[in-house]
mmCIF file of C-alpha atoms in Angstrom:
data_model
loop_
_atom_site.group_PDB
_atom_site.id
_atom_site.type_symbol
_atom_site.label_atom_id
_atom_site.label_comp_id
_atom_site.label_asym_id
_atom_site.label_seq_id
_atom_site.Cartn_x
_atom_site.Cartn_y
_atom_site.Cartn_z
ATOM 1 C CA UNK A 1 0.000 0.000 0.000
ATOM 2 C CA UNK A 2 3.137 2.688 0.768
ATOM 3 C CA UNK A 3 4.241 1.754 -2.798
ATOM 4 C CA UNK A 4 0.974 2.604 -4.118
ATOM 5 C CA UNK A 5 -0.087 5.149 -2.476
ATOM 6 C CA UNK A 6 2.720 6.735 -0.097
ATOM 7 C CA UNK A 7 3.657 8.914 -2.624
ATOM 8 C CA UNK A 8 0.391 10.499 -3.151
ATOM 9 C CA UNK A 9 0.493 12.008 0.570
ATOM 10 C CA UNK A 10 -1.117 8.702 2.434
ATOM 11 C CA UNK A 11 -0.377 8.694 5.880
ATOM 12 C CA UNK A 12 -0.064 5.253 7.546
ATOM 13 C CA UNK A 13 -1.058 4.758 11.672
ATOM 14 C CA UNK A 14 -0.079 1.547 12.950
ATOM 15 C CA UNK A 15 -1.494 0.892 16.420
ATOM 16 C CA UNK A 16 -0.542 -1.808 18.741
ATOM 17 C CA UNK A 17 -3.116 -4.160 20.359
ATOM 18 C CA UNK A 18 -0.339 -4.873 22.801
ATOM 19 C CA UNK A 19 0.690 -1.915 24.860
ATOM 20 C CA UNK A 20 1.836 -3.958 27.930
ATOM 21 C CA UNK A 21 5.182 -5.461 25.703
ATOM 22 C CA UNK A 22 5.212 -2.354 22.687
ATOM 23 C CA UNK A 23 6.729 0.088 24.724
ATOM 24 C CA UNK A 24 7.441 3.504 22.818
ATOM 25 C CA UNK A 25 10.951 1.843 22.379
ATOM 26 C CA UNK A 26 10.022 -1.090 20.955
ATOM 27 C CA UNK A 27 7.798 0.541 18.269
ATOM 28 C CA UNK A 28 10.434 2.720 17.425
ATOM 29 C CA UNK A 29 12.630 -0.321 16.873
ATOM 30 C CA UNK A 30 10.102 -1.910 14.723
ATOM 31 C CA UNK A 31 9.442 1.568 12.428
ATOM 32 C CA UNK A 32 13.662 1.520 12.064
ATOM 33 C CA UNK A 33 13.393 -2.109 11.399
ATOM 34 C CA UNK A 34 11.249 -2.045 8.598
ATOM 35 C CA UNK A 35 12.930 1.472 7.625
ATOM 36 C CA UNK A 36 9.099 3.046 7.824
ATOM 37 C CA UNK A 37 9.477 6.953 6.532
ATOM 38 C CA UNK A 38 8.917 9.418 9.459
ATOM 39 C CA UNK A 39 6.933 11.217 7.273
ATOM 40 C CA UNK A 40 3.974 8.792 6.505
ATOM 41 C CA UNK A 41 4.184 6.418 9.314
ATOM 42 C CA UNK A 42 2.796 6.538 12.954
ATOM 43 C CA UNK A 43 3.292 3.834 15.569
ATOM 44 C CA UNK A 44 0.683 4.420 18.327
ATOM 45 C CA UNK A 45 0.151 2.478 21.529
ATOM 46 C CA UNK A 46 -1.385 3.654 24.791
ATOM 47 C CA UNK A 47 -4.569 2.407 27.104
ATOM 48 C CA UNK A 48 -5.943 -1.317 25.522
ATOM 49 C CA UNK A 49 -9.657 -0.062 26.827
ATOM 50 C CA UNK A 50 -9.683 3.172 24.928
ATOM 51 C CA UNK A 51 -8.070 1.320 21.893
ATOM 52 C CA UNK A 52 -10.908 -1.059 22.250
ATOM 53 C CA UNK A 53 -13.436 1.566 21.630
ATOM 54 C CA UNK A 54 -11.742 3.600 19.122
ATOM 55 C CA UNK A 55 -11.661 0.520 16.867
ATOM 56 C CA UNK A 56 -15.353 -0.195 17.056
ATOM 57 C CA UNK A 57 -17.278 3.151 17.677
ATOM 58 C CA UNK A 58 -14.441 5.487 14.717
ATOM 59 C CA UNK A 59 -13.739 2.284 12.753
ATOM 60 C CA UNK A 60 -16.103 -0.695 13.442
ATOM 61 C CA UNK A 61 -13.488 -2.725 13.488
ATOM 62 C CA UNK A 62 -14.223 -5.085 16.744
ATOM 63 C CA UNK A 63 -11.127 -5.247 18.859
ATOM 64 C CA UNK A 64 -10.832 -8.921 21.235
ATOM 65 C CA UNK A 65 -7.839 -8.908 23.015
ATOM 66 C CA UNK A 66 -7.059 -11.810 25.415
#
């Protein structure tokens, strides 16, 4: 999708579903890893609830983490 699109200004948000181990450090690892532009990509993490409810009320995307 970045090949396809990146160049026509599409911004990329990656969010993890697993905030206890993907530490800010760890998704900046990950970007670097997989040499992710700054410019297009976002690596989010933060509270599982409000992620939870984000994905189904903004995206209806059900979220089940166990």
């Amino acid at each position: 999708m970045e090949q396809e699109f990146g160049e026509q200004g599409v911004k990329f948000l990656a969010i993890t579903c697993d905030p206890a181990n993907d530490d800010s450090a760890t998704l900046r690892k990950y970007a670097s890893d997989f040499q992710a532009p700054k410019d297009s990509w976002y690596f989010l993490g933060g509270d599982i609830d409000y992620t939870k409810r984000v994905a189904g009320e903004i995206y209806g995307v059900p979220l089940d983490v166990k």
